[in-house]
PDB file of C-alpha atoms in Angstrom:
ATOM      1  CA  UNK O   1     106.463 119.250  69.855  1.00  0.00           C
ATOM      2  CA  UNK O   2     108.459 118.874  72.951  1.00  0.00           C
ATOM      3  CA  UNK O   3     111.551 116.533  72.351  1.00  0.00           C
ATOM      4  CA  UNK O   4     113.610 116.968  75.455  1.00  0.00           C
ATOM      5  CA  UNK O   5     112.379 117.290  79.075  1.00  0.00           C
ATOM      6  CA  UNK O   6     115.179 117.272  81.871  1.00  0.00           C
ATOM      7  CA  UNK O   7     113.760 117.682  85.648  1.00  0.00           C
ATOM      8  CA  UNK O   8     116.690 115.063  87.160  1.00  0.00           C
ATOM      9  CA  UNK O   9     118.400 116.165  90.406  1.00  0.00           C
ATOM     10  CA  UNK O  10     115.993 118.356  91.839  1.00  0.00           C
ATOM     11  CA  UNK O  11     113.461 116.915  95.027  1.00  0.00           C
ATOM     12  CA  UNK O  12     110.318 117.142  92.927  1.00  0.00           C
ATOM     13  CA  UNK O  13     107.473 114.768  94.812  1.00  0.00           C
ATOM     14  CA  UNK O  14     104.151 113.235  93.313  1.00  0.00           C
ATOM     15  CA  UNK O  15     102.970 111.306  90.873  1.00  0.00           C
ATOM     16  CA  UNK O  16     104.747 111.424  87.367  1.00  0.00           C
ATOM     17  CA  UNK O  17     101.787 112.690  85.431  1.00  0.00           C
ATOM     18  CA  UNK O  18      99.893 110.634  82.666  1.00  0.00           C
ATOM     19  CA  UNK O  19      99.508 113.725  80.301  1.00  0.00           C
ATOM     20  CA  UNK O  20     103.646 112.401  79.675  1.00  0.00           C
ATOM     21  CA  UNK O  21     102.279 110.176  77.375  1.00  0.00           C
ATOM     22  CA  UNK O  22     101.120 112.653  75.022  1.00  0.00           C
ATOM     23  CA  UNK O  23     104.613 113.452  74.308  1.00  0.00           C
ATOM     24  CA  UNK O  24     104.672 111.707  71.208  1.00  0.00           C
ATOM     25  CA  UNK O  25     107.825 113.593  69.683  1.00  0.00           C
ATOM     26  CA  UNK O  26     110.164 113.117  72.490  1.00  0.00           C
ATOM     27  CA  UNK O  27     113.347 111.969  72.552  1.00  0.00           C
ATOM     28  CA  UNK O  28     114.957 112.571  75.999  1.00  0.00           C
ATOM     29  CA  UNK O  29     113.229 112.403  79.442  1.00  0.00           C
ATOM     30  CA  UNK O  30     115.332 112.453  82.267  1.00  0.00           C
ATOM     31  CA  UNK O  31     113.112 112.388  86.000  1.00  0.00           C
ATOM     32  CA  UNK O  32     116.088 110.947  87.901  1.00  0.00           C
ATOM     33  CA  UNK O  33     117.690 111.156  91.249  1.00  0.00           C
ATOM     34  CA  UNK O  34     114.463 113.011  92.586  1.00  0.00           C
ATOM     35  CA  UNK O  35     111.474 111.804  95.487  1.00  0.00           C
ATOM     36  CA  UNK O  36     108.360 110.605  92.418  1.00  0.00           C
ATOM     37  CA  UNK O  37     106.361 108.062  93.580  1.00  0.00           C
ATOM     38  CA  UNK O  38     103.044 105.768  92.769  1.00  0.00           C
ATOM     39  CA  UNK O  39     103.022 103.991  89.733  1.00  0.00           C
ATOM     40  CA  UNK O  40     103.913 104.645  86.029  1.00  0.00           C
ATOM     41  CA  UNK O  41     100.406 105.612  84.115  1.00  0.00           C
ATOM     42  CA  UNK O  42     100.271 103.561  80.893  1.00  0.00           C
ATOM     43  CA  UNK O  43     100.361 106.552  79.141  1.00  0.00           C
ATOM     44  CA  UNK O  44     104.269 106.437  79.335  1.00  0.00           C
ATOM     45  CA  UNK O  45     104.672 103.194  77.505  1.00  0.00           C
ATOM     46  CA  UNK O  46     105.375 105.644  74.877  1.00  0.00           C
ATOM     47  CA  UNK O  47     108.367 106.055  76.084  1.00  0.00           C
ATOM     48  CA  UNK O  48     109.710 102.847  75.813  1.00  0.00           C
ATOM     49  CA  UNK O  49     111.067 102.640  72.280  1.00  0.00           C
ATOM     50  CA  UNK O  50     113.716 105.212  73.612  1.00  0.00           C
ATOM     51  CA  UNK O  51     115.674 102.616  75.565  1.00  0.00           C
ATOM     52  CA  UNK O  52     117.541 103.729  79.048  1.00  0.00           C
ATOM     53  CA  UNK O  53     119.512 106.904  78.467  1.00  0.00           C
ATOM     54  CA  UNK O  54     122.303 107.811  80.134  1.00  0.00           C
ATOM     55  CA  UNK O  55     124.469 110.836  78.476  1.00  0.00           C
ATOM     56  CA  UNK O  56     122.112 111.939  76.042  1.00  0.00           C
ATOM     57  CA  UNK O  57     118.853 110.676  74.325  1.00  0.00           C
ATOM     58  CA  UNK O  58     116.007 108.261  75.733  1.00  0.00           C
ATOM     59  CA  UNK O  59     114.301 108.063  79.179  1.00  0.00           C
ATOM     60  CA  UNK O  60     115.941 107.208  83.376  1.00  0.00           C
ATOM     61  CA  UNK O  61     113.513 107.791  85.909  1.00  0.00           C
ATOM     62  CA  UNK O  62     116.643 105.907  88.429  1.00  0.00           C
ATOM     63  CA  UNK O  63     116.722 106.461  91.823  1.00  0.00           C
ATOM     64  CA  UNK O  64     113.259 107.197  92.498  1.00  0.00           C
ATOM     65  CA  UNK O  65     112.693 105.115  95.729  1.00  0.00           C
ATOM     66  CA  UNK O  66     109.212 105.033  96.333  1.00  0.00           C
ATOM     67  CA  UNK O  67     108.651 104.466  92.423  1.00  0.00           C
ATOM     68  CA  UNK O  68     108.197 100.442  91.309  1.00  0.00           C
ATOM     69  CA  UNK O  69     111.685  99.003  91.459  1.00  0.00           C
ATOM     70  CA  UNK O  70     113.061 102.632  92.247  1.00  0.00           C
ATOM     71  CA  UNK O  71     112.813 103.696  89.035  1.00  0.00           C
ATOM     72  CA  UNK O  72     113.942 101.033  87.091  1.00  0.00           C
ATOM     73  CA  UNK O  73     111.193 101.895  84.036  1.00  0.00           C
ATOM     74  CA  UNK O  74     112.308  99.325  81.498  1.00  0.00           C
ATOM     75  CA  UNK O  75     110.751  96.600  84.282  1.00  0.00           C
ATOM     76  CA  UNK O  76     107.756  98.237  83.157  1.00  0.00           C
ATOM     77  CA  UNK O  77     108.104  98.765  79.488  1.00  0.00           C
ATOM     78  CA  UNK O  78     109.142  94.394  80.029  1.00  0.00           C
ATOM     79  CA  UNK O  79     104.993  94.373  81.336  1.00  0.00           C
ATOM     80  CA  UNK O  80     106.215  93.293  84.581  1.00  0.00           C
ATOM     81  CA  UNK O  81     103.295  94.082  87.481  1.00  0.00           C
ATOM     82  CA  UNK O  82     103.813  96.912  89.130  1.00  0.00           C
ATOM     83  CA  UNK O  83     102.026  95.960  92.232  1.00  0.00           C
ATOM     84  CA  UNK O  84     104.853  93.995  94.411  1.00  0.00           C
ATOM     85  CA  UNK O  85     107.549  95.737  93.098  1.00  0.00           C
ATOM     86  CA  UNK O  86     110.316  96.608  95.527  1.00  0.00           C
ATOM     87  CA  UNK O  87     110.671 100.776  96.641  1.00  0.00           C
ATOM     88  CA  UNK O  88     111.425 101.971  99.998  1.00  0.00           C
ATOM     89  CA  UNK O  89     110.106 104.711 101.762  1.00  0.00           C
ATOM     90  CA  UNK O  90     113.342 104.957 103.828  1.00  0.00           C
ATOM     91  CA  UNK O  91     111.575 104.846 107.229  1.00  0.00           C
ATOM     92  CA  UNK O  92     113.353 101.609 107.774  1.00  0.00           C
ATOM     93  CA  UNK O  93     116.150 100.820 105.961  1.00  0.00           C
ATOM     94  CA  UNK O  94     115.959  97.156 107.106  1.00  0.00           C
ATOM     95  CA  UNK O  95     112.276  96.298 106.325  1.00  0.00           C
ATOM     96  CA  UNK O  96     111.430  94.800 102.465  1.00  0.00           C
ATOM     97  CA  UNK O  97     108.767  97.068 101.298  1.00  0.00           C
ATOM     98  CA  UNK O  98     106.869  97.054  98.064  1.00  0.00           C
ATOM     99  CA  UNK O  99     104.541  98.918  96.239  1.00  0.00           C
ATOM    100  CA  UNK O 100     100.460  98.016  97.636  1.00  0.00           C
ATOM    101  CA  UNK O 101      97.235  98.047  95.451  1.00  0.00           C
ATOM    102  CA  UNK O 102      96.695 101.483  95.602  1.00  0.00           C
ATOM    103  CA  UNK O 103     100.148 102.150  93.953  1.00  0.00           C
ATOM    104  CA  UNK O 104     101.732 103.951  96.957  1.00  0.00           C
ATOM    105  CA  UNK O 105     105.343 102.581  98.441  1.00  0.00           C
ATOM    106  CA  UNK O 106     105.477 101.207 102.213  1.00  0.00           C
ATOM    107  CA  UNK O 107     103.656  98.018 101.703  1.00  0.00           C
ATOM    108  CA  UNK O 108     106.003  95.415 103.987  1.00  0.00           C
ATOM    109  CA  UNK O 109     106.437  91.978 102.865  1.00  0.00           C
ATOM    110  CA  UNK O 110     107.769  89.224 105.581  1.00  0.00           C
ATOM    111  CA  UNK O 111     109.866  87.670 103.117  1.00  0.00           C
ATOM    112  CA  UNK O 112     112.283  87.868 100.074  1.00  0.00           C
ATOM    113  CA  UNK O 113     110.255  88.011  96.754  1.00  0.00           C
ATOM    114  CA  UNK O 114     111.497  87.769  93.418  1.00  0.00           C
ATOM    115  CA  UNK O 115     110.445  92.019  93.117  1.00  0.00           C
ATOM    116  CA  UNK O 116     113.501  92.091  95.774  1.00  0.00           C
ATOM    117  CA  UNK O 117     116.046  94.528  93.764  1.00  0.00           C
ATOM    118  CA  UNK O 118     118.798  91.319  94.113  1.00  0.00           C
ATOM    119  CA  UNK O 119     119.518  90.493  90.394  1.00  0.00           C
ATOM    120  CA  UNK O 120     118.739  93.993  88.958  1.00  0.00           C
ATOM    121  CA  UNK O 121     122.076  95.125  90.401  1.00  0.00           C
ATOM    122  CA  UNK O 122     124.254  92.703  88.891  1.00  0.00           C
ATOM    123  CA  UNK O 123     126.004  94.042  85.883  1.00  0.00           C
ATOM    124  CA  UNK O 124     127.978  91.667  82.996  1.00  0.00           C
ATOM    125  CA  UNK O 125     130.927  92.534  81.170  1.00  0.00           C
ATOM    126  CA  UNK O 126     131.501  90.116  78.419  1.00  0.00           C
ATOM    127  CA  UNK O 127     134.321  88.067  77.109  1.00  0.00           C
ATOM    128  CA  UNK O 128     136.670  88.157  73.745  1.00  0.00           C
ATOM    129  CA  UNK O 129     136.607  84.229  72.180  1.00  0.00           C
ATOM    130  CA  UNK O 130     138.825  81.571  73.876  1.00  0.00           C
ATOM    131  CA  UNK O 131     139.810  84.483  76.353  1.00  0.00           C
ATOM    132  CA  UNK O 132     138.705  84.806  80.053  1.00  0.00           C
ATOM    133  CA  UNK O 133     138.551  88.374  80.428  1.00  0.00           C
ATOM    134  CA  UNK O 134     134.001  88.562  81.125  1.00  0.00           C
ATOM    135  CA  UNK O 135     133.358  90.016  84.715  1.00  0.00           C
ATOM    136  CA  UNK O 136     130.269  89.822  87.064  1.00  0.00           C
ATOM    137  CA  UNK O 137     129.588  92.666  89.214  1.00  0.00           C
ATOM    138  CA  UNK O 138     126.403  92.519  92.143  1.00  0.00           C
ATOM    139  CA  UNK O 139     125.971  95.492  94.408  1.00  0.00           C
ATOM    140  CA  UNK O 140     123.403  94.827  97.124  1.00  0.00           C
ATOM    141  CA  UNK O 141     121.056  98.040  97.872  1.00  0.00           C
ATOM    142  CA  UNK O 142     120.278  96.481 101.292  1.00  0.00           C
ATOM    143  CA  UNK O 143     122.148  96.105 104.693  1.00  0.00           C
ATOM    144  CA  UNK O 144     120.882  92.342 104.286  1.00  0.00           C
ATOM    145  CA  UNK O 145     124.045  89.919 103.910  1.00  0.00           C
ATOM    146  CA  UNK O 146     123.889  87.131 101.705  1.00  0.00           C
ATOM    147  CA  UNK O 147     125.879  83.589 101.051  1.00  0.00           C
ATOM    148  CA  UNK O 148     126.654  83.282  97.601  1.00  0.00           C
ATOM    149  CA  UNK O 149     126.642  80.234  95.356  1.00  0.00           C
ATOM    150  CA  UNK O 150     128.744  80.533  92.452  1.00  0.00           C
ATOM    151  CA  UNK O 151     128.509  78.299  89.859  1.00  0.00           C
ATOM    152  CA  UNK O 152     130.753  78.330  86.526  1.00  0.00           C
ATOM    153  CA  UNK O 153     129.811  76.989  83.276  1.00  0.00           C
ATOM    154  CA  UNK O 154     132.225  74.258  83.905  1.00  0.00           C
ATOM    155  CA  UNK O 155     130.057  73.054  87.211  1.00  0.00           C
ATOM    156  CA  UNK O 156     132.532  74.258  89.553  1.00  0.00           C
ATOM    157  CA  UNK O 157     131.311  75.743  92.683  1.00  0.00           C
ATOM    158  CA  UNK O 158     132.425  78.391  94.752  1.00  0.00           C
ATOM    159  CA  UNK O 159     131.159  80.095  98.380  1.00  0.00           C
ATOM    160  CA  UNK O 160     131.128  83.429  99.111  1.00  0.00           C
ATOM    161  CA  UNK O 161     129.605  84.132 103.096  1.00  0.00           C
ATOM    162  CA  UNK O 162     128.526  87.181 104.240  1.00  0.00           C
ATOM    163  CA  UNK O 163     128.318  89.216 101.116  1.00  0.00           C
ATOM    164  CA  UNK O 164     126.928  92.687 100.337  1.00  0.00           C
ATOM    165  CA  UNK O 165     128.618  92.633  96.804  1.00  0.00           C
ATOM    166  CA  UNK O 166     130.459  90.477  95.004  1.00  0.00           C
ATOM    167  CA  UNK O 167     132.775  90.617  91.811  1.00  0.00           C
ATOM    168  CA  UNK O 168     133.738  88.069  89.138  1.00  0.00           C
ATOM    169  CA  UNK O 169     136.897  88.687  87.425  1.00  0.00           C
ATOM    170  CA  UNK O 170     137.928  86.737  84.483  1.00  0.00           C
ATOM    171  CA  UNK O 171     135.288  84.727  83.251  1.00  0.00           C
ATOM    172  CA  UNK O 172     134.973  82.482  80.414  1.00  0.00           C
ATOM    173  CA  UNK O 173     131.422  82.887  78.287  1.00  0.00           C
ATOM    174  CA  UNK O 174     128.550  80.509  78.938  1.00  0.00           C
ATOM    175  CA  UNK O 175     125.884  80.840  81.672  1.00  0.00           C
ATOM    176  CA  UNK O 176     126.742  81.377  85.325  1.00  0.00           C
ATOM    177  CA  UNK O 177     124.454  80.824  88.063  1.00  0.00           C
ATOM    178  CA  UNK O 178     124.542  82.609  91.208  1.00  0.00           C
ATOM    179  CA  UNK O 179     122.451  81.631  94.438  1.00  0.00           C
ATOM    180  CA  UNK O 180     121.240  83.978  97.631  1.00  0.00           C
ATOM    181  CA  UNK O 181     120.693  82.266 100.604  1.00  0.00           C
ATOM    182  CA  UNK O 182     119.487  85.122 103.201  1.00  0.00           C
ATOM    183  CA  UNK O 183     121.940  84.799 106.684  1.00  0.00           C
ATOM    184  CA  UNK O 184     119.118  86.003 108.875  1.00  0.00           C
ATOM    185  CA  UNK O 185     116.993  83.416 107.159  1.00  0.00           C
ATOM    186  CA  UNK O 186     118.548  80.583 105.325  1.00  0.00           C
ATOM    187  CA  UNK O 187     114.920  79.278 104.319  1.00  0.00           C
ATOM    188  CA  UNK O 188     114.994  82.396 101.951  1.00  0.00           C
ATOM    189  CA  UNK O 189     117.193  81.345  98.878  1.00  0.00           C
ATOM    190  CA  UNK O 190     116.890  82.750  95.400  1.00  0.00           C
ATOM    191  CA  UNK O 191     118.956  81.779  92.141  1.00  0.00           C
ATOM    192  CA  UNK O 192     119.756  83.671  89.101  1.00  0.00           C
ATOM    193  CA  UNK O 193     121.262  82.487  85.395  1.00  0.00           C
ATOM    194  CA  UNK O 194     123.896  84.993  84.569  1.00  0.00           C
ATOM    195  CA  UNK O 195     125.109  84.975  80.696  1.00  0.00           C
ATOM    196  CA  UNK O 196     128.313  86.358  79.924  1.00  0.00           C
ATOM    197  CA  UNK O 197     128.496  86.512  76.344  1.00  0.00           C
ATOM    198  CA  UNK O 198     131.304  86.547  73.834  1.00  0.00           C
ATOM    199  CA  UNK O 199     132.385  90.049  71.798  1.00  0.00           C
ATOM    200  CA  UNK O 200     133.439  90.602  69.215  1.00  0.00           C
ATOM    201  CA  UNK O 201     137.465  91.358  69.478  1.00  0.00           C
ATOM    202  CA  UNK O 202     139.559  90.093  66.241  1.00  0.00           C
ATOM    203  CA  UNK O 203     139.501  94.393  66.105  1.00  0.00           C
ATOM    204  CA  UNK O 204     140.713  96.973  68.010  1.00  0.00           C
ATOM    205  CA  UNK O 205     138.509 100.459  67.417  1.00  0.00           C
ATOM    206  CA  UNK O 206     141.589 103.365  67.243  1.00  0.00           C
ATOM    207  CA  UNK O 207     139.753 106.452  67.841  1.00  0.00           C
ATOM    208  CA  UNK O 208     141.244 109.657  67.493  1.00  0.00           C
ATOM    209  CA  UNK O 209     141.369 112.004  70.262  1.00  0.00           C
ATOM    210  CA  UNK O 210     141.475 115.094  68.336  1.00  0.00           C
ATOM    211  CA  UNK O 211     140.132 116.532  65.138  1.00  0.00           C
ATOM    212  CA  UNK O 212     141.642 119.540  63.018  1.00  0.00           C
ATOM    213  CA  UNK O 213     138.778 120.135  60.700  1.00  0.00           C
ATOM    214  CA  UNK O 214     141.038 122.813  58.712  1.00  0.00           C
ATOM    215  CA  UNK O 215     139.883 122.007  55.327  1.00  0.00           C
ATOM    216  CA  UNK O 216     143.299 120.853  54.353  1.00  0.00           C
ATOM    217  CA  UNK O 217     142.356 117.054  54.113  1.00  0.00           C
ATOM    218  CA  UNK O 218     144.241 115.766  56.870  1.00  0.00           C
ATOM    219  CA  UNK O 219     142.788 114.589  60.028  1.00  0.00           C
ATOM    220  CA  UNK O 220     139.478 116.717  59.173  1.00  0.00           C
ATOM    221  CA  UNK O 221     137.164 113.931  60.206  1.00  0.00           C
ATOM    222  CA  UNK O 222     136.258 111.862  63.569  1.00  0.00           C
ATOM    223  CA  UNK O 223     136.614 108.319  62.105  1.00  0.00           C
ATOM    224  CA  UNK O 224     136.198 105.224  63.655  1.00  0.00           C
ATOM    225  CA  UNK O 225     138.959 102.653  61.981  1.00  0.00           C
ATOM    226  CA  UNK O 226     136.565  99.199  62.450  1.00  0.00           C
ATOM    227  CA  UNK O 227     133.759 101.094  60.664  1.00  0.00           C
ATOM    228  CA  UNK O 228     136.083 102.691  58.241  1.00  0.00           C
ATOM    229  CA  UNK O 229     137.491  99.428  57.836  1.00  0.00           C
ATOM    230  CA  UNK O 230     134.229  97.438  57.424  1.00  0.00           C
ATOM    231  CA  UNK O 231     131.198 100.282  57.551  1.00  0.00           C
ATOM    232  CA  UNK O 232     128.471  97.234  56.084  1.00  0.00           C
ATOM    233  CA  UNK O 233     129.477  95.021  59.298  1.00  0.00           C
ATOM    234  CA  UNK O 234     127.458  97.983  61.862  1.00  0.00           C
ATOM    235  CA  UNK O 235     124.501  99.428  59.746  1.00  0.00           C
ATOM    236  CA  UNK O 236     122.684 100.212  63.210  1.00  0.00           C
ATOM    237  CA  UNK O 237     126.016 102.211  64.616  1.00  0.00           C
ATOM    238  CA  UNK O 238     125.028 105.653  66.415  1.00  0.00           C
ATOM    239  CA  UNK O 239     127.164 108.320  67.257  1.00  0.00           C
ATOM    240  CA  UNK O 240     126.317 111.123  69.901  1.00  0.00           C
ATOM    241  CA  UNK O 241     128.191 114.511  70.425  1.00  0.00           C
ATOM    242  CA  UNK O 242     127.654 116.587  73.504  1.00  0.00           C
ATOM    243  CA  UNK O 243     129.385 119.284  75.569  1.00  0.00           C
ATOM    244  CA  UNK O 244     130.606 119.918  78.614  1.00  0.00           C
ATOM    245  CA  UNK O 245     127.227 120.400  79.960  1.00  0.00           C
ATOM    246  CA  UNK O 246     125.223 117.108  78.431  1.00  0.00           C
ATOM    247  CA  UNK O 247     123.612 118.884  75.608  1.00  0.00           C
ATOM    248  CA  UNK O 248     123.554 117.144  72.683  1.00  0.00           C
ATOM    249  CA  UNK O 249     125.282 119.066  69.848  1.00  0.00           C
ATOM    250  CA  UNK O 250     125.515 116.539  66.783  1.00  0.00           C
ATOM    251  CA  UNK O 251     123.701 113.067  66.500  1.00  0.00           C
ATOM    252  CA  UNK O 252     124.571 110.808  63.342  1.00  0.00           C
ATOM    253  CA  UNK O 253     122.058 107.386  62.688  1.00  0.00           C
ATOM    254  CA  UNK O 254     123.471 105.583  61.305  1.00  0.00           C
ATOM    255  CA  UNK O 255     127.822 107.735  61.413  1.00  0.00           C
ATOM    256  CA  UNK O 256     129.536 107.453  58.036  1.00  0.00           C
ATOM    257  CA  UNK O 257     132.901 108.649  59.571  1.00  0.00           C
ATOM    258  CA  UNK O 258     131.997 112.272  58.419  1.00  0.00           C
ATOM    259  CA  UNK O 259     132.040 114.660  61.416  1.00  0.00           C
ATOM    260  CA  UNK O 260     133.804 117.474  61.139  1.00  0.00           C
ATOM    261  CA  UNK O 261     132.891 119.556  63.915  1.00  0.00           C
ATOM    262  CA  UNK O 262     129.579 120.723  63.576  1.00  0.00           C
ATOM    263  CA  UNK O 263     126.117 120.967  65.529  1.00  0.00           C
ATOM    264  CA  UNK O 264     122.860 119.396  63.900  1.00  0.00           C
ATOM    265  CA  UNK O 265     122.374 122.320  61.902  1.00  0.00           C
ATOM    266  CA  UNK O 266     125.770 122.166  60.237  1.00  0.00           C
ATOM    267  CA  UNK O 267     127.438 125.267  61.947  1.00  0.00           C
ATOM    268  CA  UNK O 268     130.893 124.845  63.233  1.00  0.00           C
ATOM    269  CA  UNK O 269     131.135 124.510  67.135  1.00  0.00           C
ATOM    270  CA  UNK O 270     134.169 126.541  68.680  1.00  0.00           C
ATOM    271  CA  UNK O 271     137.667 124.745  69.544  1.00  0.00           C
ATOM    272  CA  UNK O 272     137.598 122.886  72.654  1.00  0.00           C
ATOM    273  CA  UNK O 273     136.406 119.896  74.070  1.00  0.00           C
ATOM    274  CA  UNK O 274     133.687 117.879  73.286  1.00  0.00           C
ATOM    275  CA  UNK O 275     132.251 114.787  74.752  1.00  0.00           C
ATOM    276  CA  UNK O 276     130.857 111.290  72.646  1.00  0.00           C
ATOM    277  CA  UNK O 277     129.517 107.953  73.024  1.00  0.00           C
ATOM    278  CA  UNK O 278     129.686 105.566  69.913  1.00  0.00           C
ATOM    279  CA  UNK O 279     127.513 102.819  69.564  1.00  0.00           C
ATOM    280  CA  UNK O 280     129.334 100.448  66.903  1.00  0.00           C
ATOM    281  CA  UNK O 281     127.297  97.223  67.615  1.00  0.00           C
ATOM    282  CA  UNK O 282     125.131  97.006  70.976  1.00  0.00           C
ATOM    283  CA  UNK O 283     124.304  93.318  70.722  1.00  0.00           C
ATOM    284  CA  UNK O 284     128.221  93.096  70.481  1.00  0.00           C
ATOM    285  CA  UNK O 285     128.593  95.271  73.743  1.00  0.00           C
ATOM    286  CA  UNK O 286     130.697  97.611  71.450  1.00  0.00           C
ATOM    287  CA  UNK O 287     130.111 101.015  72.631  1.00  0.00           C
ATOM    288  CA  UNK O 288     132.945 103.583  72.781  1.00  0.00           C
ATOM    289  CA  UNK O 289     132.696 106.718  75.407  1.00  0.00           C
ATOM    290  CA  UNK O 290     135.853 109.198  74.955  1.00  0.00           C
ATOM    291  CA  UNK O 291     136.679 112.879  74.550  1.00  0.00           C
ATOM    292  CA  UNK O 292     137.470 114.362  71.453  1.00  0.00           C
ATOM    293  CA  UNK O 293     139.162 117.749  70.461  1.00  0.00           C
ATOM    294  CA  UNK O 294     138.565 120.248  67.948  1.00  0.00           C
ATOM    295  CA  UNK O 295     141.371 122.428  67.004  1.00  0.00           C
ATOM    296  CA  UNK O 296     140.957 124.379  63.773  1.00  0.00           C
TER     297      UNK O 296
END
């Protein structure tokens, strides 16, 4: 019956254990920033339905170094192999390591693989129509420098030498390709397709920033004016309240505009500030993180 199990940000070792998987009713599990290692049993694919969380529900087992790609467990809910994948033992911050046959961390590899944690750093921010306001961000985990290859929808080319991170400011949609050549070893060169995708923008979500849920009829609810506006557009919206602390207090599947300050069990919650994330339309990229304020 367990639904939530938080162990992140302590320096708990080991192997995550396979018995997880019997967990059939949760809804949060949270393992990261701690020292877990080996490989994920396939017990835990029954996790994967959750999706990443990050303020409240679903699973992030992140920054786990000696687990396959650090933690990165939606690699593994993709059925990518396991063995190969990049970790690092930190004995030596410069040497590639991946994880060997027997599932432990500290294999070394002589060259750059495609399990090298290059592309799952970059991060996309997407672009209104005939706008160029999409961005590319790539953080490099490794002291390595690269020479980047930019290459814009348009065919244009740009260099970028000695890189260890790299941003892309205003960017029209299409696909953008980005190539690594390695500068201690140019024979080591590894390409990516990067799709910046269009939103939509012909709307501009007004959210309130404070609630007085007084009975009186005015300004009682938290409403969102693009699904007051048009609530059959985002039949899959989601809206998560939580406090100061990350607990979830209120969770709506799909919101109908009607919170009024209450916990799951209908109860009022005291003045003060909450915390929310709003999930209007995720194949859209329109999700809304804010504060909001009761005052009765």
């Amino acid at each position: 019956n367990l639904v939530s199990l938080r162990l992140e940000n302590n320096q708990l070792t080991g192997s995550i254990p396979s018995e997880y998987g019997e967990l059939t009713r949760i809804e949060t599990i949270f393992l990261f920033n701690n020292n877990l290692s080996d490989c994920y049993p396939e017990p835990l694919t029954t996790f994967c339905h959750l999706g990443e969380g990050e303020f409240g529900r679903g699973y992030n087992f992140r920054n786990n170094s000696e687990l396959p790609w650090k933690g990165n467990f939606s690699n593994f809910c993709d059925g990518i192999m396991q063995i190969g994948a990049n970790c690092n033992t930190g004995v030596d911050s410069l040497l590639i390591e991946v994880i060997g046959e027997d599932c432990s961390c500290g294999e070394p590899v002589e060259s750059v693989t495609e399990t090298t944690p290059l592309f799952e750093n970059i991060e996309v921010k997407g672009t209104c129509p005939n706008e160029a306001t999409g961005q590319i961000l790539w953080n490099n985990s490794s002291a390595t420098t690269y020479t980047i290859e930019w290459t814009s929808p348009d065919n244009i080319t740009t260099i970028f030498p000695r890189q260890t991170n790299l941003f892309l400011p205003d960017l029209t949609n299409g696909v953008h390709v980005l190539t690594f050549i390695d500068e201690n070893n140019s024979d080591i060169v590894q390409n990516q397709q990067v799709a910046v995708p269009i939103l939509s923008c012909s709307t501009q979500t007004q959210v309130p920033q404070a609630i007085t849920p007084n009975g009186d009829g005015l300004n009682d609810r938290f409403i969102f004016e693009d699904l007051e506006n048009n609530p059959a557009a985002f039949p899959d919206n989601e809206l998560v309240i939580f406090n100061r602390w990350g607990d979830i207090l209120y969770t709506a599947k799909p919101y109908n505009n009607d919170w009024e300050g209450t916990n799951t069990t209908g109860n009022n919650v005291p003045e003060g500030t909450y915390y929310y994330v709003f999930k209007l339309d995720l194949n859209q990229g329109l999700i809304f993180k804010g504060s909001i304020t009761i005052i009765r």
